[in-house]
Structures are given as structure tokens and as C-alpha cells.
JSON list of C-alpha atoms in Angstrom, two decimals:
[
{"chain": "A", "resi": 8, "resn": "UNK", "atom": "CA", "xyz": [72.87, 90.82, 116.36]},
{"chain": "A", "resi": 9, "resn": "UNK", "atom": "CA", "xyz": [69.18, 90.58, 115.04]},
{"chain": "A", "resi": 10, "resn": "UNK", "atom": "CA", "xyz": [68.10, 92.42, 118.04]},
{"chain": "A", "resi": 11, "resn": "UNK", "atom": "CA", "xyz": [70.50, 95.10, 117.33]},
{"chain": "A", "resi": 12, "resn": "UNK", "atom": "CA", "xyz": [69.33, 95.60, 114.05]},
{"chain": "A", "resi": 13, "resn": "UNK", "atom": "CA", "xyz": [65.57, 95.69, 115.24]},
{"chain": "A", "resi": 14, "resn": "UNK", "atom": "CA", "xyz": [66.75, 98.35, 117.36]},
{"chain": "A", "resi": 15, "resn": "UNK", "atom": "CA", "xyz": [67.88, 100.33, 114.11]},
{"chain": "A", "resi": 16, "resn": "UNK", "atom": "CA", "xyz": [64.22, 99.84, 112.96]},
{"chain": "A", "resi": 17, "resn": "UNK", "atom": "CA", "xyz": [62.86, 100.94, 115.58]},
{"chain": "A", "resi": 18, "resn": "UNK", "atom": "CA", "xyz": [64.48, 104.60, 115.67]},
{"chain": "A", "resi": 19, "resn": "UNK", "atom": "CA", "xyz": [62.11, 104.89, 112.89]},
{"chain": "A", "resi": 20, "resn": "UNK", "atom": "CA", "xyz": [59.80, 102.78, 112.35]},
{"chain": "A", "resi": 21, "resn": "UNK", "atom": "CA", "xyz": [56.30, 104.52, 112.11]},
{"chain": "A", "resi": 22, "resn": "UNK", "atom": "CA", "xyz": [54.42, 101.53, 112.97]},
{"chain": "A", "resi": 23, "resn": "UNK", "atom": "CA", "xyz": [54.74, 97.92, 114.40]},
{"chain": "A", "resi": 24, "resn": "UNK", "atom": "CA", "xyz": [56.40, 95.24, 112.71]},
{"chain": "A", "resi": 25, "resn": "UNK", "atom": "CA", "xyz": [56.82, 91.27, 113.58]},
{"chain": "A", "resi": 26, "resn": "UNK", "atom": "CA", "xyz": [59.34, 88.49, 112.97]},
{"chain": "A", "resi": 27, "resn": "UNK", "atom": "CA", "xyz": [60.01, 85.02, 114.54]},
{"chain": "A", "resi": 28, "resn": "UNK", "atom": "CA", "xyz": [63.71, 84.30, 115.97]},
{"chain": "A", "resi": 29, "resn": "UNK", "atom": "CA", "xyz": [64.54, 80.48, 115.19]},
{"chain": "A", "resi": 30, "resn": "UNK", "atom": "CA", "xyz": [67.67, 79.86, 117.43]},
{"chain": "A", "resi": 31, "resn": "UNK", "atom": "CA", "xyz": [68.46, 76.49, 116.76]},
{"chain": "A", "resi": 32, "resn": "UNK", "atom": "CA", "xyz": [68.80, 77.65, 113.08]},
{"chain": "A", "resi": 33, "resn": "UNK", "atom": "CA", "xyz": [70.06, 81.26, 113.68]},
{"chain": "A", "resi": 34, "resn": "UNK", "atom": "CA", "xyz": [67.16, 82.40, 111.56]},
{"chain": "A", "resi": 35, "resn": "UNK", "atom": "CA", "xyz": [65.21, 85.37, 111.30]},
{"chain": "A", "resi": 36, "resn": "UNK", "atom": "CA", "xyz": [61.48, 85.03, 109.73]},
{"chain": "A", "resi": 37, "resn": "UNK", "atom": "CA", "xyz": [59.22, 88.17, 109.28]},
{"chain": "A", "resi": 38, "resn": "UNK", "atom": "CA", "xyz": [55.71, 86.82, 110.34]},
{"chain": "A", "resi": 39, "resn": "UNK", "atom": "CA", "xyz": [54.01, 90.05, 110.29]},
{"chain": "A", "resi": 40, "resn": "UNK", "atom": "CA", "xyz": [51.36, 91.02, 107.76]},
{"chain": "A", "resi": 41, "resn": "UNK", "atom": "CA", "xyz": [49.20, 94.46, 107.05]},
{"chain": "A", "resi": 42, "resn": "UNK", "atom": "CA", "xyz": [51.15, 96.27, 109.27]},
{"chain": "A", "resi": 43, "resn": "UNK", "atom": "CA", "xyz": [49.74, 100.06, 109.27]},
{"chain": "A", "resi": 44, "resn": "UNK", "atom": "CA", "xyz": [48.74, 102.78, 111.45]},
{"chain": "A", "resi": 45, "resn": "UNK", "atom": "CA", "xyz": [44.92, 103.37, 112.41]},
{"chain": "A", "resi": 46, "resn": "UNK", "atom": "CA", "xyz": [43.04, 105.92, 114.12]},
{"chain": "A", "resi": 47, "resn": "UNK", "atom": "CA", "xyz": [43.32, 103.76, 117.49]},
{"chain": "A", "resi": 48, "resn": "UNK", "atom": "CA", "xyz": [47.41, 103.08, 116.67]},
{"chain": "A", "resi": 49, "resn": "UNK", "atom": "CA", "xyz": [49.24, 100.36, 115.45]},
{"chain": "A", "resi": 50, "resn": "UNK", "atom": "CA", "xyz": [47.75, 97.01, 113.62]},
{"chain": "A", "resi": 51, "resn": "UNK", "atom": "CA", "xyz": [50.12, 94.11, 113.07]},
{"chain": "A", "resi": 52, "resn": "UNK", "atom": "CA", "xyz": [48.71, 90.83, 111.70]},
{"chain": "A", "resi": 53, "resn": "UNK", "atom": "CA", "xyz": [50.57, 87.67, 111.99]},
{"chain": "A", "resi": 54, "resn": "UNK", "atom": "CA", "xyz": [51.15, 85.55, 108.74]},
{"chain": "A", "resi": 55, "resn": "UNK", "atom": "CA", "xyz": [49.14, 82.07, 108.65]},
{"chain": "A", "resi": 56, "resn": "UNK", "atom": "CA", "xyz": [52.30, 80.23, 108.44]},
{"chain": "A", "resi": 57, "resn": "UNK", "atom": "CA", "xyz": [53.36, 80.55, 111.97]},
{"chain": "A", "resi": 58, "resn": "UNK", "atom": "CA", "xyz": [51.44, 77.90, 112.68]},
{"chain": "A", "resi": 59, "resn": "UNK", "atom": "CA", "xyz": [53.98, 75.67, 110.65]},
{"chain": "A", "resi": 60, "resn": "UNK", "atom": "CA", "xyz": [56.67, 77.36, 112.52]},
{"chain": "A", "resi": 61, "resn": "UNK", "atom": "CA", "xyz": [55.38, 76.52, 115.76]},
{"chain": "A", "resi": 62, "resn": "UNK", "atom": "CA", "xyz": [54.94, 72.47, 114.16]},
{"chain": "A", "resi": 63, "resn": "UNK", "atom": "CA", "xyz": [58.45, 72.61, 113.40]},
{"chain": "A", "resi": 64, "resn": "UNK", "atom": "CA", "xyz": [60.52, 74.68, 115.84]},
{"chain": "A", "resi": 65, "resn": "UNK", "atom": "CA", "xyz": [59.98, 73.44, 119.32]},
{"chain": "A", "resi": 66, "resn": "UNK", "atom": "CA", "xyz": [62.57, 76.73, 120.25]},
{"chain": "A", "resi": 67, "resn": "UNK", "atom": "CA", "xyz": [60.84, 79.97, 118.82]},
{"chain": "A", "resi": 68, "resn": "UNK", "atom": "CA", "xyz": [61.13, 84.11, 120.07]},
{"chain": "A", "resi": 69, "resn": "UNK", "atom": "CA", "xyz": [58.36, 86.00, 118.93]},
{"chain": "A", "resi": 70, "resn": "UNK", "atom": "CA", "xyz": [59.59, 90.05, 118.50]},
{"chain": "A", "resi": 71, "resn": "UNK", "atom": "CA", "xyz": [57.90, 93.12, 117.88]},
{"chain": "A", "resi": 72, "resn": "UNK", "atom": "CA", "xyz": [58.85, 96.63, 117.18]},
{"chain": "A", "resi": 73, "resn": "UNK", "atom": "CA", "xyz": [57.60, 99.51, 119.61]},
{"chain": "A", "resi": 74, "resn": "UNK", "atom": "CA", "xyz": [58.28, 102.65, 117.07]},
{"chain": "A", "resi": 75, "resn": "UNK", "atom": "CA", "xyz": [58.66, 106.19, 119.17]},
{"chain": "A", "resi": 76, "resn": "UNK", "atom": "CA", "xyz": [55.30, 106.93, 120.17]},
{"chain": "A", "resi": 77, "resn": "UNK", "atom": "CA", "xyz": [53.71, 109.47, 117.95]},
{"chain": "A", "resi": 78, "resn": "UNK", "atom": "CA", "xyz": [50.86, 110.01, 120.84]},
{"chain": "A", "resi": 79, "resn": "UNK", "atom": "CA", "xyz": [51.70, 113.08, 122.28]},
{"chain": "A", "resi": 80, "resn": "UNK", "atom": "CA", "xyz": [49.64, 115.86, 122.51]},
{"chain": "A", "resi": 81, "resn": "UNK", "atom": "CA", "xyz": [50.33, 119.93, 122.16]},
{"chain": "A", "resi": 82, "resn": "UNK", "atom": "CA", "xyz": [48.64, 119.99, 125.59]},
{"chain": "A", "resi": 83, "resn": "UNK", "atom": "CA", "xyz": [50.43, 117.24, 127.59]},
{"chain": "A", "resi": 84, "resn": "UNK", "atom": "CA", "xyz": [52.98, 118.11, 130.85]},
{"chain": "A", "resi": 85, "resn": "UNK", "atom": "CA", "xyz": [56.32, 117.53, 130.61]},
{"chain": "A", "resi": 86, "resn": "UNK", "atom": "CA", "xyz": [55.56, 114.03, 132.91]},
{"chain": "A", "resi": 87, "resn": "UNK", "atom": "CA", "xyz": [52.76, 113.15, 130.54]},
{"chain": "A", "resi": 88, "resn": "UNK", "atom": "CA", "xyz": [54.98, 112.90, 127.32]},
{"chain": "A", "resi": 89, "resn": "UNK", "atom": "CA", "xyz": [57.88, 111.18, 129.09]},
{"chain": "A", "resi": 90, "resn": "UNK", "atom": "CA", "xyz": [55.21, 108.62, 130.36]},
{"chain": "A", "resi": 91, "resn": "UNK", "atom": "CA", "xyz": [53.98, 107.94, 126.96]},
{"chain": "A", "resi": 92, "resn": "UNK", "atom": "CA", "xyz": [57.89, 107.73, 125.47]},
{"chain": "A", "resi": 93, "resn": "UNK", "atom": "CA", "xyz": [58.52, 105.13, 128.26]},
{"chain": "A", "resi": 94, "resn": "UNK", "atom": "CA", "xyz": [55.24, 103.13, 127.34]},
{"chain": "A", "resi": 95, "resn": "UNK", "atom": "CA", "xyz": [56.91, 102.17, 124.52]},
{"chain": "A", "resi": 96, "resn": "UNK", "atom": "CA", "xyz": [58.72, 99.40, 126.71]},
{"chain": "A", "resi": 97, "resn": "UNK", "atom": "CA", "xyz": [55.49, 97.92, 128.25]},
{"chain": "A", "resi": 98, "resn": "UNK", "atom": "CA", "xyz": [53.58, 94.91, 126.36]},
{"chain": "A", "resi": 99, "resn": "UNK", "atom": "CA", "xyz": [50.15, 96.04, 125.73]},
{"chain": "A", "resi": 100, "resn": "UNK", "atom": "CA", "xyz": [46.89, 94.91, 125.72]},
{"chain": "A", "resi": 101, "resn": "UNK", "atom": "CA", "xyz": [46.76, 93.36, 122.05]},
{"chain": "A", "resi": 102, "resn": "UNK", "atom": "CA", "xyz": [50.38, 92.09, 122.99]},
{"chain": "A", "resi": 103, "resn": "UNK", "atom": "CA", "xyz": [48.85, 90.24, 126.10]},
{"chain": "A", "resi": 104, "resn": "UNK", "atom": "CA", "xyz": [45.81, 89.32, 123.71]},
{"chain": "A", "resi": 105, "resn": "UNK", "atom": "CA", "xyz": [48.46, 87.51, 121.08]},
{"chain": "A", "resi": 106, "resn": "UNK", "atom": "CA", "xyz": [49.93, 85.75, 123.47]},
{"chain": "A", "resi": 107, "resn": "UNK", "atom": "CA", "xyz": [46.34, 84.07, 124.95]},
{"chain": "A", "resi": 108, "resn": "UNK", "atom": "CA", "xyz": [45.65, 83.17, 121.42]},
{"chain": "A", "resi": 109, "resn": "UNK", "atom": "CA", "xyz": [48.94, 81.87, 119.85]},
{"chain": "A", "resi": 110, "resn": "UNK", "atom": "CA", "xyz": [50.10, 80.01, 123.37]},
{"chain": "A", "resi": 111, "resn": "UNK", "atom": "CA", "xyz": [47.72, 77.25, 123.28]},
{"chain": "A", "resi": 112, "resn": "UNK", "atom": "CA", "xyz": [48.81, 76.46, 119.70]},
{"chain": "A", "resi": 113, "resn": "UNK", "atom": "CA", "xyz": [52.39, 76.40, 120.47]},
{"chain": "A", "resi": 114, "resn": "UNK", "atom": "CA", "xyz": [51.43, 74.08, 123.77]},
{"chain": "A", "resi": 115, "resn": "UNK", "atom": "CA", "xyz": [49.57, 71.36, 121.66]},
{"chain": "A", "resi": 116, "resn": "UNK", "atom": "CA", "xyz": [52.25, 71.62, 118.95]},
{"chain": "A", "resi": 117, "resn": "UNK", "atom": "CA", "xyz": [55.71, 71.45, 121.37]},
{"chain": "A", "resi": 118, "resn": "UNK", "atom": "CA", "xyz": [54.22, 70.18, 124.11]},
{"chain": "A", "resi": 119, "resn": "UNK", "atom": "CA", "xyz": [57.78, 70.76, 125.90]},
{"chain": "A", "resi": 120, "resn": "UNK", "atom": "CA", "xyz": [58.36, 74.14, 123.55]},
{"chain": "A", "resi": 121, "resn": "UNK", "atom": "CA", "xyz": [60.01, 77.28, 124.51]},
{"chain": "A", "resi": 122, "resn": "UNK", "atom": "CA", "xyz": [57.99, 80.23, 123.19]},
{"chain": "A", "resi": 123, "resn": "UNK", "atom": "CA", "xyz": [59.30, 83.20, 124.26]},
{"chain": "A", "resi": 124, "resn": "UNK", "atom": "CA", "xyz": [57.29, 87.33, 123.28]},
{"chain": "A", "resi": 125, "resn": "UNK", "atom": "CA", "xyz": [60.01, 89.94, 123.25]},
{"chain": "A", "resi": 126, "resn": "UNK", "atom": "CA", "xyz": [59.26, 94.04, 122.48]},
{"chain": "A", "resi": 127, "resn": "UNK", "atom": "CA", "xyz": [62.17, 95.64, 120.94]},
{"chain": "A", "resi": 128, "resn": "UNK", "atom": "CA", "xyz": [62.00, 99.43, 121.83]},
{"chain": "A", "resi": 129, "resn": "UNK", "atom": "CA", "xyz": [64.47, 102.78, 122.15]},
{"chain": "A", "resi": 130, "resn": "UNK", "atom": "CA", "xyz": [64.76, 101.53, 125.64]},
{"chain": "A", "resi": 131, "resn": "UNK", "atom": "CA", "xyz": [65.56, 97.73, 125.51]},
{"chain": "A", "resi": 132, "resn": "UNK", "atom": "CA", "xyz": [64.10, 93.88, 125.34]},
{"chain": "A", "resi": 133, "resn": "UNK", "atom": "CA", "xyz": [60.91, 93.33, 126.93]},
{"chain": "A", "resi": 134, "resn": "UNK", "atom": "CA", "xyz": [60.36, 89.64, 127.49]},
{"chain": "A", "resi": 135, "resn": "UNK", "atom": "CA", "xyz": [56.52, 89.04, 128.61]},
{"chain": "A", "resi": 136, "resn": "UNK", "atom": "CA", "xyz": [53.94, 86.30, 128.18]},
{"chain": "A", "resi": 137, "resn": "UNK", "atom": "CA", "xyz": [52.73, 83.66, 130.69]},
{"chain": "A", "resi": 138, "resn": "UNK", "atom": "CA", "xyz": [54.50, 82.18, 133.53]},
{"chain": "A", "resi": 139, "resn": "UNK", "atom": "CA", "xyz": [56.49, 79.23, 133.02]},
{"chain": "A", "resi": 140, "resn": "UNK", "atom": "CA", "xyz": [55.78, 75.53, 133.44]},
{"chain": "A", "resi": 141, "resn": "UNK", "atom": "CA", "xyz": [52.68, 73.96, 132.60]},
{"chain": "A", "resi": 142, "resn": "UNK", "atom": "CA", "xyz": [50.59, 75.60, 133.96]},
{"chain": "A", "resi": 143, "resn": "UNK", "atom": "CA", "xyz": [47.24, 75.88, 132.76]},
{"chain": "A", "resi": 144, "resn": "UNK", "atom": "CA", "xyz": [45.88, 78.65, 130.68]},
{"chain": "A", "resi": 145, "resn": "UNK", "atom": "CA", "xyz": [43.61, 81.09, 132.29]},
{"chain": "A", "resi": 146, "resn": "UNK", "atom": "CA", "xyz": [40.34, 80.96, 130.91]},
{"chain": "A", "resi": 147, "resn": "UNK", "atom": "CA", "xyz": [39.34, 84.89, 131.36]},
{"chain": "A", "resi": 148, "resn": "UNK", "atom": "CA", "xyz": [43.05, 86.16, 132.41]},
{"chain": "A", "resi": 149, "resn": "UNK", "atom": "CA", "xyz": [42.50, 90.06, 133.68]},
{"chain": "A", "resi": 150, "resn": "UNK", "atom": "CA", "xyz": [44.21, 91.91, 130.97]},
{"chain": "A", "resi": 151, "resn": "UNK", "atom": "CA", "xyz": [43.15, 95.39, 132.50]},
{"chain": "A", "resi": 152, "resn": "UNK", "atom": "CA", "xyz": [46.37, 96.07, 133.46]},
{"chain": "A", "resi": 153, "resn": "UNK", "atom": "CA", "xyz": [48.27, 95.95, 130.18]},
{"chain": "A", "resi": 154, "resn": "UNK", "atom": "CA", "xyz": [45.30, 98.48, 128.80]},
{"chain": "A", "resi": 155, "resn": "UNK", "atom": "CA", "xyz": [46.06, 101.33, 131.43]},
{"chain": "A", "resi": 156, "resn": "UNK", "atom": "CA", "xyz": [49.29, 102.59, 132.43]},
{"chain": "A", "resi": 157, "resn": "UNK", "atom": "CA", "xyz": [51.58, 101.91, 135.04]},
{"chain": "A", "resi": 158, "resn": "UNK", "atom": "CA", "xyz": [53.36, 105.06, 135.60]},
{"chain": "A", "resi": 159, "resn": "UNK", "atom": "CA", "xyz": [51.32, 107.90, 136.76]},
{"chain": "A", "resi": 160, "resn": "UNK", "atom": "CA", "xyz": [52.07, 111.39, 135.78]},
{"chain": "A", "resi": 161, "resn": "UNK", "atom": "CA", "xyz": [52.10, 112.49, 139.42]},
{"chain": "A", "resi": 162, "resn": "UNK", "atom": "CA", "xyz": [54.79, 109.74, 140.12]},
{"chain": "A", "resi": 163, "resn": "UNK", "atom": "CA", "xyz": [56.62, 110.66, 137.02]},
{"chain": "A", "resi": 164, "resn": "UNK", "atom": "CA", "xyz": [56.73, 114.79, 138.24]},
{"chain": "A", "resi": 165, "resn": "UNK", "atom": "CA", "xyz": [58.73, 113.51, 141.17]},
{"chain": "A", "resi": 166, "resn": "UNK", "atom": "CA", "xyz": [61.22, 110.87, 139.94]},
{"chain": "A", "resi": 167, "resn": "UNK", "atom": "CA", "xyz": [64.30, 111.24, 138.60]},
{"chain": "A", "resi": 168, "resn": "UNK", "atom": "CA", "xyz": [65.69, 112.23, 135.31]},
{"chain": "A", "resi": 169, "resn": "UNK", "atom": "CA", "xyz": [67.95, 110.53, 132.89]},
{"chain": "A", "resi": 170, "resn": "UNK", "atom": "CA", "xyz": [68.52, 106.98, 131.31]},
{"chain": "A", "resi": 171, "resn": "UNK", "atom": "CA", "xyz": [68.98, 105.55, 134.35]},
{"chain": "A", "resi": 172, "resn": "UNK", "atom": "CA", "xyz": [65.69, 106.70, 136.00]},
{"chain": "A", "resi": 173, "resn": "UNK", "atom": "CA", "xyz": [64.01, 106.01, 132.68]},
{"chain": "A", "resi": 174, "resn": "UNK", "atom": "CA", "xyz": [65.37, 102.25, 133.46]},
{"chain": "A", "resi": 175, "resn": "UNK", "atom": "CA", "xyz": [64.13, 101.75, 136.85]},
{"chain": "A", "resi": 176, "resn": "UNK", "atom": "CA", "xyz": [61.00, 103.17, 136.00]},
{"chain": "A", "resi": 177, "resn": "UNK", "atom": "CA", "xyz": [60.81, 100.39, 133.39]},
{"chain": "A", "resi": 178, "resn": "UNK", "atom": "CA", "xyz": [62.06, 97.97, 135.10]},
{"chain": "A", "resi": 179, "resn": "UNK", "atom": "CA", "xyz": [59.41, 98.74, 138.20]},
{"chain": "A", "resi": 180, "resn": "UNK", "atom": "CA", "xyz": [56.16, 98.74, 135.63]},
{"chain": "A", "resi": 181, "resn": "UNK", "atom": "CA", "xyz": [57.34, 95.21, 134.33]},
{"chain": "A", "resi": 182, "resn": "UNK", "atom": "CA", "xyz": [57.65, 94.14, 137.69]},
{"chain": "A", "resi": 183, "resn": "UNK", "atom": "CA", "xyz": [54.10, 95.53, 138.58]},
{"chain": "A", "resi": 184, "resn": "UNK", "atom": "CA", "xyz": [52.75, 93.58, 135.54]},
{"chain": "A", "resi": 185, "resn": "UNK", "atom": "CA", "xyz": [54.15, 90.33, 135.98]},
{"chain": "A", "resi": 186, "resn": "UNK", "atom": "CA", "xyz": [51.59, 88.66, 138.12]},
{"chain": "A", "resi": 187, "resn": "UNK", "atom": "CA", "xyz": [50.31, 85.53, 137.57]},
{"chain": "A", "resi": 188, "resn": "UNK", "atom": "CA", "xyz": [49.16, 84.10, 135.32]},
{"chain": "A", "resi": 189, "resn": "UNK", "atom": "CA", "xyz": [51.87, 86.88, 133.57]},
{"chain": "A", "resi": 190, "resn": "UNK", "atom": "CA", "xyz": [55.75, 87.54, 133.27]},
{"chain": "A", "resi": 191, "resn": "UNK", "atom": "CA", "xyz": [57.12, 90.66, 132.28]},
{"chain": "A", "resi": 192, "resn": "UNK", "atom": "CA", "xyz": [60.94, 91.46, 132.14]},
{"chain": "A", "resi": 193, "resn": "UNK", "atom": "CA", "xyz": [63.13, 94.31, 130.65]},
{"chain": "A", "resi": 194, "resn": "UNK", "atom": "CA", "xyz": [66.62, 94.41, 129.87]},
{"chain": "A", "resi": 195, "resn": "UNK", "atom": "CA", "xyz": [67.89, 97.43, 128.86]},
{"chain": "A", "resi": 196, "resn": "UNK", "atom": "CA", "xyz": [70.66, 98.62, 125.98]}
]
């Protein structure tokens, strides 16, 4: 249900917003702070007080908003627009960069925790963030890959049109991301 109505926020959302699930309580906590739009996109902060979260919850989903992309360009193709639209799906580097920073806290804290990072977008859930078990952190993790995209415009000119298309596109760039140390899933509407 919360996920539903995240999904009504983001049909118009004009910038990134955050809030912490709490299943064992049903609860819904916004966590973000001085959300606003800059020249280089979206900034979210997260509120100082999800560190008492963490303390307390040992079960804890960590959600975003990915608004409708307002980076298009007069002069981009057809394949170039629908690339950025389905962008909005895919974690991205900041995403990747608030996981590497927030996991290790949650680890010491719940040392047998369940932190999951979900993106709530037009398109569906993306669950991403680091693989499970205990394994260790990586110290310098390769985060290109969440900076660039991972559908081409020249693969996008030749692919299929449509929701369902739109899907397995997704659902092919999350696979191509989750590597390890990295997990990326989608589930669509």
C-alpha cells in the first residue's frame, strides 16, 4: 500500500524524496531532508535520526522516489529520450554511494539486520544494494557503472516498443549491474 502511494508521488514529483519502511511496525518514516533540484539534478539528504532507526529496527527498507526525468533535450532522438525515461528505474551513482556509507552502520548496529534500498519509479520497485550475507564491504567498490548508462541509444533504435519492452529492457540493465559486490532487481507494476 505505501508503495502504491509512492507511486502516486512519483507521477509528479519534481525531485527526489526519502522515507524508511519499518515492517515489523507497518510504519512509514520520511528520512529525507533538503530535498531540491540543482544544476547537476536531484539532492536528497538523509535526516540524522536514521541512525536511531537503524539501533532500533533490525528489519528496515530504505525508498526513494525517481520523479519523470526532466533531462531531455530539444535535440535528443527518439531512442535518446526513451533511454533517459527508462533511467529512471536504475539506482545511480549517489544511490550506490548511500548505500557504501549507511551499510556499515546498519552492519555494526543489527549485526544480523535486513536493510533493504528500493527506487520507486513510473516503471516499478528497484531493489539494489550489496550482495547478501556477510560478506565484507569493498573497500574501493567500482561504482562506474551506476554513473554511465546501460542502455545504448543504438540498442534502444532496434528494440521493441511498448511496456513490455520497456520491462525487459529494465529488467536486462539491473541484471547487467548486479555484479558483485552489487544486487540490482526490478519488479515491475
Amino acid at each position: 500500500q505505501g508503495e502504491a502511494q509512492i507511486r502516486e508521488l512519483a507521477a509528479n514529483a519534481s525531485f527526489e524524496e526519502l522515507w524508511a519502511f519499518l515492517p515489523a511496525q507497518g510504519q512509514w518514516l520520511e528520512i529525507g531532508c533538503c530535498e531540491r533540484l540543482t544544476e547537476a539534478g536531484n539532492y536528497v539528504g538523509v535526516e540524522a535520526y536514521v541512525l536511531e532507526l537503524m539501533a532500533r529496527n533490525p528489519e528496515l527498507a530504505v525508498y526513494h522516489v525517481h520523479p519523470h526525468t526532466r533531462f531531455q533535450k530539444e535535440n535528443y532522438t527518439a531512442a535518446k529520450r526513451r533511454q533517459k525515461v527508462l533511467e529512471e528505474a536504475l539506482p545511480s551513482q549517489p544511490d550506490l554511494e548511500a548505500v557504501l556509507s549507511l551499510t556499515p552502520a546498519f552492519r555494526r548496529l543489527q549485526s544480523r539486520g535486513k536493510l533493504a534500498w528500493r527506487i520507486v519509479s513510473r516503471h516499478g520497485v528497484t531493489e539494489y544494494g550489496l550482495q547478501p550475507g556477510d560478506t565484507p564491504l569493498p573497500e574501493d567498490p567500482d561504482l562506474r557503472p551506476f554513473a554511465f548508462s546501460r542502455l545504448s541509444p543504438e540498442e534502444l533504435e532496434n528494440a521493441s516498443e511498448g511496456p513490455e519492452a520497456d520491462r525487459a529492457l529494465i529488467a536486462q540493465a539491473c541484471a547487467d549491474l548486479s555484479r558483485p559486490p552489487f544486487r540490482v532487481t526490478f519488479r515491475p507494476w
